[in-house]
Amino acid sequence: MKTRRIGPFEVSAVGLGCMNLSHAYGVPPSRQTAAAVLLGALDQGITLFDTAALYGFGSNEELVGDVLAVHRERIVLTSKCGMQGVNGQRVIDGRPETLRASVEASLKRLKTDVIDLLYLHRLDPAVPIEDSVGAMAGLVQAGKLRALGLSEVSAATLRRAHAVHPIAALQSEYSLWTRNPEIAVLQACRELGTAFVAFSPLGRGFLGGKLRSVHTLEPKDIRRAMPRFSPELFAANLGLLDVFCQEALTLGCAPATLALAWLLHQGDDIVPIPGTSRPEHVRDLALAPLLALNATTLQRLDALINQRTVRGARYSSATQAEIDTEEF
């Protein structure tokens, strides 16, 4: 496994997003299957594991802690605060006292004394970013965190936060079919020395090539509320997928491997964190750093799937109102 840098850490070039092992995409896999995914990723050389207090309202952190605590010295452990479950509801709360309490709870669930990298999961519009990051910086000084990150924020917010404490990583959605970071955030990260961690690098499963009908999505799958996954727009986007899968076939790799390889070619400071609930798919993710793409292939992919060719917004208007990212 090739490696990349996030702040003080050397991490696998591809990490593992753990959310879908407990959260968001319908009924999660069994505990046994989820553990097989985590341990399979470790066996493939993946060392970066990403969870959050929100995922499964704490259960994802408990899963990661239960399975990986014995391997703690081999991994870079990341989590998020500032958005969590309260009385069964998702709540954004960036107040310093809330963040401090959230971290204490996360440490217990993760079975560790320190979290390597903690992100502010969402910007709380009621709390200045300086206050939230200031509280997190205090936890670094207290030895409970090693580095700080932000999730789904704009270039302007990143700069304000970085003025309070160095921001080791900014996490946002980035893939062939979600290009928003190219507007401003990627450039800001490079100016500040902040790594970019790409979540949903497989387009929430679309670029994996297996999902061919949204009617198969489970009732509580969050994709049902995303415009791109509405039946009409999804059907329109399937034409792009057919050509993309043919590109992967020509190269002799899985579509997921190709999607991740494209992302890795966008810069050495980019670390994708795909997720999967199937142990047999982990190897496709781990192979991406080994797939070299020439300029002609990269140009074809860029022209095929981009913000002009994909139909539909990535979020509903209500969800978009909760985040701080630049939008086309």
Coordinates of C-alpha atoms in Angstrom, one line a residue:
M1 CA 0.0 0.0 0.0
K2 CA 1.3 3.4 -1.0
T3 CA 1.1 6.2 1.6
R4 CA 0.3 9.9 1.8
R5 CA 0.5 12.5 4.5
I6 CA -2.2 14.0 6.6
G7 CA -0.7 16.5 9.1
P8 CA 1.8 14.6 11.2
F9 CA 0.6 11.2 10.0
E10 CA 1.7 8.9 7.2
V11 CA -1.5 7.1 6.1
S12 CA -2.5 4.6 3.5
A13 CA -3.2 6.3 0.1
V14 CA -6.8 5.0 0.4
G15 CA -8.6 5.0 3.8
L16 CA -11.8 3.4 4.9
G17 CA -15.0 5.3 5.6
C18 CA -16.9 3.3 8.2
M19 CA -20.2 5.1 8.1
N20 CA -22.2 2.6 6.1
L21 CA -21.3 -0.2 8.5
S22 CA -23.8 1.3 10.9
H23 CA -25.6 4.2 9.3
A24 CA -27.4 5.9 6.4
Y25 CA -27.8 3.2 3.7
G26 CA -30.6 1.1 5.1
V27 CA -30.2 -1.9 7.3
P28 CA -26.4 -2.2 8.2
P29 CA -24.5 -5.4 7.8
S30 CA -24.2 -7.8 10.7
R31 CA -21.6 -7.2 13.3
Q32 CA -19.6 -10.2 12.0
T33 CA -19.6 -8.8 8.4
A34 CA -18.8 -5.3 9.6
A35 CA -15.8 -6.7 11.5
A36 CA -14.7 -8.6 8.4
V37 CA -14.7 -5.4 6.4
L38 CA -12.6 -3.6 9.0
L39 CA -10.1 -6.4 9.5
G40 CA -10.0 -7.0 5.7
A41 CA -9.1 -3.4 5.1
L42 CA -6.3 -3.7 7.7
D43 CA -5.0 -6.8 6.0
Q44 CA -4.9 -5.0 2.7
G45 CA -2.7 -2.3 4.1
I46 CA -5.3 0.3 4.9
T47 CA -4.4 2.3 8.0
L48 CA -6.8 5.3 7.9
F49 CA -10.2 4.6 9.5
D50 CA -12.9 7.3 9.6
T51 CA -15.9 7.3 11.9
A52 CA -18.0 9.9 13.7
A53 CA -20.1 10.4 16.8
L54 CA -23.2 10.7 14.5
Y55 CA -22.9 7.4 12.7
G56 CA -25.4 5.0 14.2
F57 CA -25.7 7.5 17.1
G58 CA -22.5 6.2 18.6
S59 CA -22.7 2.6 17.5
N60 CA -20.2 3.0 14.7
E61 CA -17.5 4.3 17.1
E62 CA -18.3 1.4 19.4
L63 CA -17.9 -1.1 16.4
V64 CA -14.6 0.5 15.4
G65 CA -13.4 0.5 19.0
D66 CA -14.4 -3.1 19.6
V67 CA -12.7 -4.4 16.4
L68 CA -9.7 -2.2 16.1
A69 CA -8.6 -1.3 19.6
V70 CA -6.2 -4.2 19.7
H71 CA -4.6 -2.9 16.5
R72 CA -4.5 0.7 17.8
E73 CA -0.8 1.3 17.1
R74 CA -1.2 0.2 13.5
I75 CA -3.9 2.7 12.5
V76 CA -4.6 6.4 12.2
L77 CA -8.0 6.8 13.9
T78 CA -10.3 9.7 12.9
S79 CA -13.7 10.7 14.2
K80 CA -16.0 13.8 14.1
C81 CA -17.8 16.0 16.6
G82 CA -20.3 18.8 16.3
M83 CA -23.1 16.7 14.8
Q84 CA -24.6 13.8 16.8
G85 CA -27.8 12.0 17.8
V86 CA -29.8 13.6 20.6
N87 CA -33.1 11.9 21.6
G88 CA -33.2 10.1 18.3
Q89 CA -32.6 13.2 16.2
R90 CA -29.6 14.5 14.3
V91 CA -28.4 17.8 15.9
I92 CA -25.7 20.2 14.8
D93 CA -24.1 21.8 17.9
G94 CA -20.7 23.4 17.7
R95 CA -20.7 25.0 21.2
P96 CA -17.4 24.4 23.1
E97 CA -19.0 22.6 26.0
T98 CA -20.8 20.2 23.6
L99 CA -17.7 19.4 21.7
R100 CA -15.7 18.7 24.8
A101 CA -18.4 16.3 26.1
S102 CA -18.7 14.7 22.7
V103 CA -15.0 13.9 22.6
E104 CA -15.1 12.3 26.0
A105 CA -17.9 10.0 24.9
S106 CA -16.1 9.2 21.7
L107 CA -12.9 8.3 23.5
K108 CA -14.8 5.8 25.6
R109 CA -16.6 4.2 22.6
L110 CA -13.4 4.0 20.6
K111 CA -11.6 2.4 23.6
T112 CA -8.6 4.8 23.2
D113 CA -6.9 7.6 25.2
V114 CA -6.4 9.8 22.1
I115 CA -8.1 10.4 18.7
D116 CA -5.5 11.0 16.0
L117 CA -7.6 13.4 13.9
L118 CA -10.9 14.9 14.9
Y119 CA -13.1 16.8 12.5
L120 CA -15.7 19.3 13.2
H121 CA -18.5 17.5 11.4
R122 CA -20.5 20.5 10.4
L123 CA -20.2 24.3 10.9
D124 CA -22.8 25.4 13.4
P125 CA -24.1 28.7 12.1
A126 CA -24.9 29.8 15.6
V127 CA -21.3 29.4 16.8
P128 CA -18.3 31.2 15.3
I129 CA -15.9 28.7 13.8
E130 CA -13.1 30.3 15.9
D131 CA -15.0 29.2 19.1
S132 CA -15.5 25.6 17.9
V133 CA -11.9 25.2 16.7
G134 CA -10.6 26.9 19.8
A135 CA -12.3 24.3 22.0
M136 CA -10.9 21.5 19.9
A137 CA -7.5 23.1 20.1
G138 CA -7.8 22.9 23.9
L139 CA -8.4 19.2 23.6
V140 CA -5.2 18.9 21.6
Q141 CA -3.3 20.7 24.4
A142 CA -5.0 18.3 26.9
G143 CA -3.6 15.3 25.0
K144 CA -7.0 14.0 23.9
L145 CA -6.5 14.8 20.2
R146 CA -3.5 14.9 18.0
A147 CA -4.7 16.9 15.0
L148 CA -7.8 18.8 13.9
G149 CA -9.9 18.7 10.7
L150 CA -13.1 20.3 9.3
S151 CA -15.8 18.7 7.2
E152 CA -18.0 20.2 4.5
V153 CA -16.8 23.8 4.9
S154 CA -15.8 26.6 2.4
A155 CA -12.4 28.0 1.7
A156 CA -13.2 31.1 3.7
T157 CA -14.2 29.0 6.8
L158 CA -11.0 26.9 6.4
R159 CA -8.9 30.0 6.5
R160 CA -10.6 31.4 9.6
A161 CA -10.2 28.1 11.4
H162 CA -6.6 27.7 10.4
A163 CA -5.8 31.1 11.9
V164 CA -6.8 29.6 15.3
H165 CA -5.1 26.2 15.0
P166 CA -3.5 24.3 12.1
I167 CA -6.1 22.3 10.2
A168 CA -4.5 19.0 9.2
A169 CA -7.3 17.9 6.9
L170 CA -10.5 19.1 5.3
Q171 CA -13.0 16.5 4.4
S172 CA -15.7 16.9 1.8
E173 CA -17.4 15.0 -1.0
Y174 CA -15.2 14.6 -4.1
S175 CA -15.4 12.3 -7.0
L176 CA -15.8 12.3 -10.8
W177 CA -19.5 13.2 -10.3
T178 CA -19.0 15.8 -7.4
R179 CA -16.5 18.4 -8.4
N180 CA -17.4 21.2 -5.9
P181 CA -14.0 21.1 -4.1
E182 CA -12.4 22.2 -7.4
I183 CA -14.1 25.6 -7.1
A184 CA -12.0 26.9 -4.2
V185 CA -11.4 24.5 -1.3
L186 CA -8.6 22.4 -3.0
Q187 CA -6.6 25.5 -3.7
A188 CA -7.1 26.8 -0.2
C189 CA -5.9 23.5 1.2
R190 CA -2.8 23.6 -0.9
E191 CA -2.0 27.1 0.2
L192 CA -2.3 26.1 3.9
G193 CA -0.7 22.7 3.7
T194 CA -4.1 21.0 4.6
A195 CA -4.7 17.5 3.2
F196 CA -7.9 16.9 1.4
V197 CA -9.9 13.8 2.5
A198 CA -12.5 12.8 -0.1
F199 CA -15.6 11.1 1.3
S200 CA -18.1 9.4 -1.0
P201 CA -15.4 9.0 -3.7
L202 CA -17.5 6.4 -5.4
G203 CA -20.5 8.7 -5.8
R204 CA -22.4 7.1 -3.0
G205 CA -22.1 3.8 -4.8
F206 CA -23.0 5.0 -8.3
L207 CA -19.4 4.7 -9.6
G208 CA -19.2 1.1 -8.2
G209 CA -21.3 0.1 -11.2
K210 CA -23.6 -2.3 -9.3
L211 CA -26.5 0.0 -8.5
R212 CA -28.7 0.0 -11.6
S213 CA -32.1 1.0 -10.2
V214 CA -33.0 3.2 -7.3
H215 CA -36.1 1.1 -6.7
T216 CA -33.8 -1.4 -5.0
L217 CA -32.8 1.1 -2.3
E218 CA -34.1 0.3 1.1
P219 CA -36.8 2.7 2.5
K220 CA -34.4 4.4 5.0
D221 CA -31.5 4.8 2.6
I222 CA -30.5 8.5 2.6
R223 CA -29.9 8.4 -1.2
R224 CA -33.7 8.4 -1.6
A225 CA -33.7 12.1 -0.6
M226 CA -30.9 13.0 -2.9
P227 CA -31.9 14.6 -6.3
R228 CA -29.4 12.5 -8.3
F229 CA -31.0 9.4 -7.0
S230 CA -34.6 10.3 -8.0
P231 CA -35.8 7.8 -10.6
E232 CA -35.9 10.2 -13.5
L233 CA -32.4 11.7 -13.0
F234 CA -30.8 8.5 -12.0
A235 CA -32.0 6.9 -15.2
A236 CA -30.5 9.8 -17.1
N237 CA -27.1 9.3 -15.3
L238 CA -27.0 5.6 -16.1
G239 CA -25.8 6.4 -19.6
L240 CA -22.6 7.9 -18.1
L241 CA -22.1 4.8 -16.0
D242 CA -22.3 2.4 -18.9
V243 CA -19.4 4.2 -20.6
F244 CA -17.4 4.4 -17.4
C245 CA -17.8 0.7 -16.7
Q246 CA -16.5 0.0 -20.2
E247 CA -13.4 2.1 -19.5
A248 CA -12.8 0.0 -16.4
L249 CA -13.3 -3.2 -18.3
T250 CA -10.8 -2.1 -20.9
L251 CA -8.3 -1.3 -18.2
G252 CA -8.9 -4.7 -16.5
C253 CA -10.1 -3.3 -13.2
A254 CA -13.3 -2.8 -11.2
P255 CA -15.2 0.4 -11.7
A256 CA -14.6 1.3 -8.0
T257 CA -10.8 0.9 -8.5
L258 CA -10.9 3.2 -11.5
A259 CA -13.0 5.9 -9.7
L260 CA -10.5 5.9 -6.8
A261 CA -7.5 5.9 -9.1
W262 CA -8.9 9.0 -11.0
L263 CA -9.2 10.8 -7.6
L264 CA -5.7 9.8 -6.5
H265 CA -4.3 11.3 -9.8
Q266 CA -5.9 14.7 -8.9
G267 CA -3.1 15.4 -6.4
D268 CA -0.7 13.8 -3.9
D269 CA -2.5 15.6 -1.1
I270 CA -5.9 13.9 -1.7
V271 CA -6.8 10.8 0.3
P272 CA -10.1 9.1 -0.6
I273 CA -12.1 7.2 2.1
P274 CA -14.5 4.9 0.3
G275 CA -16.8 2.7 2.3
T276 CA -18.2 -0.7 1.7
S277 CA -20.4 -3.2 3.6
R278 CA -19.0 -6.2 1.6
P279 CA -15.7 -7.8 2.7
E280 CA -15.1 -9.0 -0.9
H281 CA -15.1 -5.5 -2.2
V282 CA -12.2 -4.3 0.0
R283 CA -9.5 -5.5 -2.3
D284 CA -10.9 -3.4 -5.2
L285 CA -10.5 -0.3 -3.0
A286 CA -7.0 -1.2 -1.9
L287 CA -5.8 -1.8 -5.5
A288 CA -6.5 1.8 -6.6
P289 CA -3.1 3.3 -5.7
L290 CA -1.5 0.7 -8.0
L291 CA -3.5 1.7 -11.1
A292 CA -1.6 4.2 -13.2
L293 CA -3.8 6.3 -15.6
N294 CA -2.3 8.1 -18.6
A295 CA -3.2 11.6 -19.6
T296 CA -5.5 10.4 -22.4
T297 CA -7.6 8.2 -20.0
L298 CA -7.8 11.0 -17.4
Q299 CA -9.0 13.4 -20.1
R300 CA -11.7 10.9 -21.3
L301 CA -12.9 10.4 -17.7
D302 CA -13.0 14.1 -17.0
A303 CA -15.0 14.8 -20.1
L304 CA -17.4 11.9 -19.4
I305 CA -18.5 12.6 -15.8
N306 CA -18.3 16.1 -14.4
Q307 CA -20.6 18.9 -13.1
R308 CA -22.0 19.6 -16.5
T309 CA -22.8 16.0 -17.5
V310 CA -24.3 14.7 -14.2
R311 CA -28.0 15.4 -13.8
G312 CA -29.2 16.6 -10.4
A313 CA -27.8 18.2 -7.2
R314 CA -25.9 16.2 -4.7
Y315 CA -28.1 17.3 -1.8
S316 CA -31.7 18.4 -1.3
S317 CA -32.1 22.1 -0.6
A318 CA -32.8 21.4 3.1
T319 CA -29.5 19.5 3.5
Q320 CA -27.6 21.9 1.4
A321 CA -28.7 24.7 3.7
E322 CA -26.8 22.9 6.6
I323 CA -23.4 22.9 4.9
D324 CA -20.9 25.6 4.1
T325 CA -19.4 24.4 0.9
E326 CA -19.1 26.2 -2.4
E327 CA -21.6 25.1 -5.0
F328 CA -21.7 25.3 -8.8

